[in-house]
């Protein structure tokens, strides 16, 4: 498994270069340079050093689990080639540990960056609360011990279905994660700056689903009007409840169609390809995204189409009072399609997730 977790934690200090220039240490798998392993080179960096340490890594597959601790400051790792300098420990999210439990995405990664370093990225940023709904989306599954556990698009869920990677992007940019497990009200949303609702349940998914109703919709709409930022990540017809949920969406000029587009079979990725127009206000660094099995949108004022494909509205936004709404008919940024492992490199979902988070923070007005 390639250490694609680097894309979230280490972009500022993991680079690639074609040749060795001036570096403090050089790592070569064959032992001909300073170190034969990346971990030995990292361990050699003096703790709490105040000057930059540059480590150059020659091409090769490094079978290691690497830890960059909080005491190793200002470390820059430079790979010889982005496709030939590989960290691989052959773990995967569904692999079982000795207790019979899945090791998950975080457990399977080959490169760990300590929370001490991660927290430093937040210094100087105003903390904003990002609340994820766990009321309209309220699914459970049985654990190996037979207990019921909440799952599907949750902050703490590290497997393919979770939002843990999206959560880390929010945290990296000064977000504080929160989960709302009760019906939304002006009061319990008052400390939230961003509220995300994803994949509302059908009766097939939850024994007693919480359907959207006029009371809940009015409370959410009033919160948006006062400056809140609402994110609607729905799903296609048959995989989420749409009819009742439109009670909320229509207040902003958005209607989710009960359809299913981009039905990808196997690894036919081009079927899920959506081009992002140049100079897009929300996704300025993204040129193409991948979305499968989505519901399309109908849009009227105050909503506007953000991205369209073959005449279908794929993504819409709306200004409502002092607040903002972002809508797409797919959960989209769950781990499976943001961790960089499954999608070919031309699909920039991870870049799009970062773009969206930056844009959402700019819309906060409460």
Short mmCIF file of C-alpha atoms in Angstrom, two decimals:
data_model
loop_
_atom_site.label_atom_id
_atom_site.label_comp_id
_atom_site.label_asym_id
_atom_site.label_seq_id
_atom_site.Cartn_x
_atom_site.Cartn_y
_atom_site.Cartn_z
CA UNK A 1 0.00 0.00 0.00
CA UNK A 2 1.49 3.37 -0.98
CA UNK A 3 1.56 5.93 1.77
CA UNK A 4 -1.03 8.19 0.22
CA UNK A 5 -1.78 9.64 3.63
CA UNK A 6 1.14 11.90 2.71
CA UNK A 7 -1.21 13.93 0.56
CA UNK A 8 -2.96 15.18 3.68
CA UNK A 9 -0.19 15.59 6.22
CA UNK A 10 3.07 16.03 4.38
CA UNK A 11 2.50 18.05 1.24
CA UNK A 12 4.33 21.05 2.72
CA UNK A 13 7.47 19.01 3.30
CA UNK A 14 7.36 15.98 1.00
CA UNK A 15 8.64 16.91 -2.44
CA UNK A 16 10.12 15.23 -5.50
CA UNK A 17 13.32 16.08 -7.39
CA UNK A 18 15.11 14.63 -10.37
CA UNK A 19 18.64 14.80 -8.94
CA UNK A 20 20.57 15.04 -5.68
CA UNK A 21 21.56 18.62 -4.91
CA UNK A 22 22.29 19.79 -1.38
CA UNK A 23 20.82 17.59 1.33
CA UNK A 24 21.69 16.72 4.92
CA UNK A 25 21.05 12.99 4.46
CA UNK A 26 20.59 10.71 1.47
CA UNK A 27 18.66 7.44 1.71
CA UNK A 28 19.36 4.57 -0.72
CA UNK A 29 17.78 1.17 -0.40
CA UNK A 30 21.03 -0.56 -1.43
CA UNK A 31 22.96 0.96 1.48
CA UNK A 32 25.34 3.03 -0.67
CA UNK A 33 24.37 6.38 0.92
CA UNK A 34 23.98 7.70 4.48
CA UNK A 35 21.07 5.42 5.35
CA UNK A 36 19.32 2.41 3.88
CA UNK A 37 15.93 3.20 5.46
CA UNK A 38 13.87 6.35 5.72
CA UNK A 39 13.20 5.82 9.43
CA UNK A 40 16.93 5.70 10.24
CA UNK A 41 17.38 9.03 8.45
CA UNK A 42 14.47 10.61 10.35
CA UNK A 43 15.78 9.24 13.64
CA UNK A 44 19.13 10.92 12.94
CA UNK A 45 17.53 14.38 12.86
CA UNK A 46 18.31 16.13 16.17
CA UNK A 47 15.23 16.67 18.34
CA UNK A 48 13.75 20.18 18.29
CA UNK A 49 16.32 21.43 15.81
CA UNK A 50 15.51 24.98 14.70
CA UNK A 51 17.00 24.77 11.21
CA UNK A 52 15.68 22.85 8.21
CA UNK A 53 16.78 19.25 7.65
CA UNK A 54 16.53 18.00 4.07
CA UNK A 55 16.47 14.27 3.37
CA UNK A 56 16.80 12.97 -0.19
CA UNK A 57 15.31 9.53 -0.91
CA UNK A 58 16.59 7.53 -3.88
CA UNK A 59 14.19 5.49 -5.99
CA UNK A 60 13.05 2.17 -4.57
CA UNK A 61 10.25 0.45 -2.68
CA UNK A 62 10.81 1.01 1.03
CA UNK A 63 9.01 -1.64 3.07
CA UNK A 64 8.65 0.42 6.23
CA UNK A 65 6.16 1.88 8.65
CA UNK A 66 7.55 5.35 9.30
CA UNK A 67 6.92 7.69 12.23
CA UNK A 68 7.72 11.39 12.12
CA UNK A 69 7.38 12.48 15.74
CA UNK A 70 6.64 15.93 17.06
CA UNK A 71 10.24 16.42 18.17
CA UNK A 72 11.52 16.25 14.59
CA UNK A 73 10.98 19.81 13.39
CA UNK A 74 11.37 21.40 9.93
CA UNK A 75 12.00 18.12 8.11
CA UNK A 76 11.78 18.09 4.31
CA UNK A 77 11.63 14.73 2.54
CA UNK A 78 12.51 14.81 -1.15
CA UNK A 79 11.83 11.76 -3.31
CA UNK A 80 13.83 11.14 -6.47
CA UNK A 81 10.70 10.37 -8.52
CA UNK A 82 7.02 10.60 -7.52
CA UNK A 83 6.23 7.28 -9.20
CA UNK A 84 9.38 5.36 -8.27
CA UNK A 85 9.98 6.45 -4.67
CA UNK A 86 7.44 4.30 -2.85
CA UNK A 87 6.63 3.48 0.78
CA UNK A 88 4.85 0.14 0.92
CA UNK A 89 4.12 -2.11 3.88
CA UNK A 90 1.49 -4.27 2.13
CA UNK A 91 -1.19 -3.45 4.69
CA UNK A 92 -4.77 -2.61 3.72
CA UNK A 93 -7.79 -1.29 5.57
CA UNK A 94 -9.67 -4.61 5.70
CA UNK A 95 -6.66 -6.61 6.92
CA UNK A 96 -7.32 -8.22 10.31
CA UNK A 97 -5.09 -7.68 13.31
CA UNK A 98 -4.38 -10.40 15.86
CA UNK A 99 -7.68 -9.62 17.61
CA UNK A 100 -9.68 -10.22 14.43
CA UNK A 101 -10.44 -6.52 13.91
CA UNK A 102 -9.90 -4.58 10.68
CA UNK A 103 -6.84 -2.35 10.99
CA UNK A 104 -8.62 0.48 9.08
CA UNK A 105 -7.15 3.15 6.84
CA UNK A 106 -5.14 4.86 9.58
CA UNK A 107 -3.81 1.54 10.82
CA UNK A 108 -2.76 0.46 7.37
CA UNK A 109 -0.88 3.59 6.39
CA UNK A 110 2.87 3.40 6.00
CA UNK A 111 3.65 6.94 7.17
CA UNK A 112 2.53 8.43 10.47
CA UNK A 113 2.89 12.13 11.26
CA UNK A 114 2.40 12.93 14.92
CA UNK A 115 -0.51 15.06 16.12
CA UNK A 116 2.01 17.51 17.60
CA UNK A 117 3.18 18.48 14.14
CA UNK A 118 -0.35 18.42 12.77
CA UNK A 119 -1.59 20.80 15.43
CA UNK A 120 1.04 23.37 14.49
CA UNK A 121 -0.66 23.88 11.16
CA UNK A 122 -3.63 25.32 13.05
CA UNK A 123 -1.62 27.96 14.92
CA UNK A 124 -2.97 31.44 14.26
CA UNK A 125 -6.16 30.19 12.58
CA UNK A 126 -9.56 31.00 14.00
CA UNK A 127 -11.29 27.82 15.11
CA UNK A 128 -14.50 27.10 13.22
CA UNK A 129 -16.95 24.36 14.20
CA UNK A 130 -17.82 21.89 11.45
CA UNK A 131 -20.85 19.80 12.44
CA UNK A 132 -21.67 16.52 10.72
CA UNK A 133 -25.25 15.23 10.88
CA UNK A 134 -25.82 11.82 12.46
CA UNK A 135 -29.58 12.17 12.75
CA UNK A 136 -30.90 12.03 9.19
CA UNK A 137 -28.01 9.68 8.40
CA UNK A 138 -28.16 7.21 11.28
CA UNK A 139 -27.05 3.76 10.12
CA UNK A 140 -25.65 0.98 12.31
CA UNK A 141 -23.72 -2.21 11.74
CA UNK A 142 -22.82 -5.14 13.99
CA UNK A 143 -19.26 -5.40 15.25
CA UNK A 144 -17.44 -8.73 15.65
CA UNK A 145 -18.68 -8.77 19.24
CA UNK A 146 -22.30 -8.42 18.09
CA UNK A 147 -22.75 -4.84 19.27
CA UNK A 148 -24.37 -2.18 17.07
CA UNK A 149 -22.04 0.61 16.05
CA UNK A 150 -22.88 3.81 14.11
CA UNK A 151 -21.29 3.84 10.68
CA UNK A 152 -21.39 5.37 7.21
CA UNK A 153 -19.95 8.84 6.56
CA UNK A 154 -18.77 9.66 10.09
CA UNK A 155 -15.75 11.65 11.28
CA UNK A 156 -14.25 8.78 13.30
CA UNK A 157 -14.80 6.13 10.63
CA UNK A 158 -11.44 5.16 9.13
CA UNK A 159 -12.60 2.59 6.56
CA UNK A 160 -13.60 3.34 2.96
CA UNK A 161 -17.07 4.56 3.99
CA UNK A 162 -15.87 7.13 6.52
CA UNK A 163 -15.25 10.87 6.47
CA UNK A 164 -12.06 10.71 8.56
CA UNK A 165 -9.85 12.06 5.78
CA UNK A 166 -12.24 14.92 5.00
CA UNK A 167 -12.31 15.67 8.72
CA UNK A 168 -8.53 15.97 8.79
CA UNK A 169 -8.62 18.49 5.96
CA UNK A 170 -11.06 20.60 7.97
CA UNK A 171 -8.86 20.28 11.07
CA UNK A 172 -5.73 21.19 9.12
CA UNK A 173 -7.42 24.45 8.16
CA UNK A 174 -8.57 25.33 11.67
CA UNK A 175 -11.81 23.37 11.85
CA UNK A 176 -13.15 21.79 15.02
CA UNK A 177 -15.17 18.65 14.31
CA UNK A 178 -18.57 18.07 15.88
CA UNK A 179 -21.39 15.55 15.39
CA UNK A 180 -25.11 16.30 15.80
CA UNK A 181 -27.14 13.21 16.70
CA UNK A 182 -30.45 14.94 17.40
CA UNK A 183 -32.93 16.92 15.30
CA UNK A 184 -31.40 20.26 14.26
CA UNK A 185 -32.63 23.42 15.95
CA UNK A 186 -31.47 27.01 15.97
CA UNK A 187 -30.20 26.41 19.49
CA UNK A 188 -28.14 23.27 18.87
CA UNK A 189 -26.76 24.71 15.61
CA UNK A 190 -25.89 28.07 17.17
CA UNK A 191 -22.24 27.20 17.75
CA UNK A 192 -21.79 25.55 14.35
CA UNK A 193 -20.30 27.44 11.42
CA UNK A 194 -20.68 24.64 8.87
CA UNK A 195 -23.37 21.93 8.96
CA UNK A 196 -23.03 18.88 6.71
CA UNK A 197 -25.93 16.54 5.95
CA UNK A 198 -25.05 13.41 4.03
CA UNK A 199 -27.05 10.50 2.61
CA UNK A 200 -30.37 10.74 4.56
CA UNK A 201 -31.67 7.28 5.49
CA UNK A 202 -34.33 5.19 3.80
CA UNK A 203 -36.42 2.59 5.61
CA UNK A 204 -34.16 -0.09 4.13
CA UNK A 205 -31.12 1.36 5.87
CA UNK A 206 -32.48 2.20 9.31
CA UNK A 207 -35.28 0.67 11.29
CA UNK A 208 -36.66 4.06 12.36
CA UNK A 209 -35.35 6.69 9.93
CA UNK A 210 -35.59 10.39 10.72
CA UNK A 211 -37.13 11.95 7.64
CA UNK A 212 -36.81 15.63 6.87
CA UNK A 213 -39.93 17.58 7.80
CA UNK A 214 -41.08 21.19 7.63
CA UNK A 215 -40.16 21.95 11.25
CA UNK A 216 -36.58 20.73 10.86
CA UNK A 217 -36.27 22.41 7.45
CA UNK A 218 -37.39 25.77 8.86
CA UNK A 219 -34.88 25.56 11.71
CA UNK A 220 -32.01 24.78 9.33
CA UNK A 221 -33.07 27.48 6.84
CA UNK A 222 -33.23 30.09 9.61
CA UNK A 223 -29.71 29.08 10.75
CA UNK A 224 -28.44 29.49 7.17
CA UNK A 225 -30.19 32.83 6.85
CA UNK A 226 -28.32 34.04 9.92
CA UNK A 227 -24.96 33.20 8.31
CA UNK A 228 -24.49 29.43 8.53
CA UNK A 229 -22.90 27.37 5.76
CA UNK A 230 -24.92 24.28 4.79
CA UNK A 231 -23.43 21.38 2.82
CA UNK A 232 -25.82 18.84 1.27
CA UNK A 233 -24.13 15.59 0.21
CA UNK A 234 -27.04 13.41 -0.90
CA UNK A 235 -26.97 10.22 -2.98
CA UNK A 236 -28.72 8.71 -5.98
CA UNK A 237 -32.25 7.36 -6.06
CA UNK A 238 -32.55 4.12 -4.11
CA UNK A 239 -29.54 4.87 -1.92
CA UNK A 240 -31.01 7.73 0.09
CA UNK A 241 -34.33 9.41 0.86
CA UNK A 242 -34.87 12.27 -1.59
CA UNK A 243 -38.57 13.20 -1.76
CA UNK A 244 -38.97 14.35 1.85
CA UNK A 245 -35.48 15.82 1.98
CA UNK A 246 -36.40 18.21 -0.83
CA UNK A 247 -38.56 19.97 1.76
CA UNK A 248 -35.29 21.52 2.91
CA UNK A 249 -33.44 21.79 -0.40
CA UNK A 250 -36.28 23.63 -2.16
CA UNK A 251 -36.06 26.48 0.34
CA UNK A 252 -32.79 27.41 -1.36
CA UNK A 253 -34.01 26.86 -4.95
CA UNK A 254 -32.52 23.36 -5.22
CA UNK A 255 -34.36 20.13 -6.03
CA UNK A 256 -32.61 16.76 -6.00
CA UNK A 257 -33.88 14.60 -8.86
CA UNK A 258 -34.77 11.00 -8.11
CA UNK A 259 -32.39 9.63 -10.70
CA UNK A 260 -29.03 7.87 -10.89
CA UNK A 261 -26.30 9.14 -13.19
CA UNK A 262 -22.68 8.07 -13.73
CA UNK A 263 -23.37 4.40 -13.07
CA UNK A 264 -19.81 3.11 -13.20
CA UNK A 265 -19.25 -0.59 -13.81
CA UNK A 266 -16.07 -2.02 -12.34
CA UNK A 267 -13.09 0.21 -13.08
CA UNK A 268 -14.69 2.09 -15.96
CA UNK A 269 -13.60 5.37 -14.35
CA UNK A 270 -14.31 7.64 -17.36
CA UNK A 271 -18.05 7.05 -16.80
CA UNK A 272 -17.70 8.94 -13.51
CA UNK A 273 -15.54 11.75 -14.88
CA UNK A 274 -16.76 15.35 -14.55
CA UNK A 275 -14.73 18.25 -15.93
CA UNK A 276 -14.37 21.34 -13.75
CA UNK A 277 -14.50 24.60 -15.72
CA UNK A 278 -11.40 26.79 -15.55
CA UNK A 279 -11.48 29.64 -13.04
CA UNK A 280 -14.15 27.85 -11.02
CA UNK A 281 -14.74 29.86 -7.86
CA UNK A 282 -15.06 26.81 -5.59
CA UNK A 283 -12.51 24.49 -7.21
CA UNK A 284 -9.74 26.77 -8.55
CA UNK A 285 -7.03 24.07 -8.39
CA UNK A 286 -9.10 21.18 -9.77
CA UNK A 287 -9.61 20.25 -13.42
CA UNK A 288 -11.42 16.89 -13.21
CA UNK A 289 -13.31 15.02 -10.52
CA UNK A 290 -14.78 11.54 -10.17
CA UNK A 291 -18.35 10.99 -8.94
CA UNK A 292 -20.35 7.77 -9.37
CA UNK A 293 -24.05 7.02 -8.98
CA UNK A 294 -25.31 10.52 -8.34
CA UNK A 295 -28.63 12.34 -8.39
CA UNK A 296 -28.76 15.43 -10.61
CA UNK A 297 -30.22 18.77 -9.58
CA UNK A 298 -32.86 21.26 -10.66
CA UNK A 299 -31.96 24.85 -9.89
CA UNK A 300 -33.87 28.12 -9.61
CA UNK A 301 -33.23 31.39 -7.78
CA UNK A 302 -31.56 31.94 -5.42
CA UNK A 303 -29.54 28.84 -6.37
CA UNK A 304 -27.05 28.78 -9.22
CA UNK A 305 -25.45 25.96 -11.17
CA UNK A 306 -21.78 25.58 -10.30
CA UNK A 307 -20.87 22.55 -12.44
CA UNK A 308 -22.88 21.14 -15.33
CA UNK A 309 -22.26 18.09 -17.52
CA UNK A 310 -24.13 17.24 -20.74
CA UNK A 311 -26.99 19.49 -19.73
CA UNK A 312 -27.30 18.09 -16.19
CA UNK A 313 -26.62 20.19 -13.12
CA UNK A 314 -24.13 18.27 -10.97
CA UNK A 315 -23.26 20.83 -8.29
CA UNK A 316 -25.15 23.94 -7.20
CA UNK A 317 -24.66 26.73 -4.68
CA UNK A 318 -27.04 29.26 -3.19
CA UNK A 319 -26.86 32.45 -1.17
CA UNK A 320 -29.65 32.61 1.37
CA UNK A 321 -29.76 35.63 3.67
CA UNK A 322 -26.27 35.92 5.16
CA UNK A 323 -25.57 32.21 4.61
CA UNK A 324 -24.48 29.82 1.87
CA UNK A 325 -25.56 26.40 0.60
CA UNK A 326 -23.47 23.85 -1.35
CA UNK A 327 -25.30 20.87 -2.88
CA UNK A 328 -24.32 17.70 -4.75
CA UNK A 329 -26.20 14.42 -5.16
CA UNK A 330 -23.45 12.19 -3.77
CA UNK A 331 -21.55 11.68 -0.48
CA UNK A 332 -18.49 12.20 -2.72
CA UNK A 333 -15.64 12.90 -0.30
CA UNK A 334 -15.71 9.67 1.70
CA UNK A 335 -12.36 7.98 2.24
CA UNK A 336 -12.52 5.56 -0.68
CA UNK A 337 -12.36 8.38 -3.21
CA UNK A 338 -10.16 10.91 -1.42
CA UNK A 339 -7.27 8.76 -0.17
CA UNK A 340 -5.56 8.58 -3.58
CA UNK A 341 -5.35 4.78 -3.66
CA UNK A 342 -8.18 3.75 -5.94
CA UNK A 343 -8.58 6.53 -8.48
CA UNK A 344 -6.21 7.13 -11.42
CA UNK A 345 -4.18 10.30 -10.92
CA UNK A 346 -6.20 12.36 -13.43
CA UNK A 347 -9.16 12.39 -11.01
CA UNK A 348 -8.42 15.11 -8.48
CA UNK A 349 -10.89 14.36 -5.69
CA UNK A 350 -8.35 15.04 -2.95
CA UNK A 351 -7.49 18.41 -4.47
CA UNK A 352 -11.21 19.14 -4.83
CA UNK A 353 -11.79 18.32 -1.15
CA UNK A 354 -9.11 20.80 -0.14
CA UNK A 355 -10.53 23.42 -2.51
CA UNK A 356 -14.03 22.96 -1.12
CA UNK A 357 -12.91 23.23 2.50
CA UNK A 358 -11.08 26.49 1.77
CA UNK A 359 -14.13 27.89 0.00
CA UNK A 360 -16.53 26.84 2.75
CA UNK A 361 -14.45 28.59 5.40
CA UNK A 362 -14.50 31.77 3.32
CA UNK A 363 -18.34 31.68 3.25
CA UNK A 364 -18.73 31.63 7.05
CA UNK A 365 -20.66 34.65 8.22
CA UNK A 366 -21.89 33.70 11.68
#
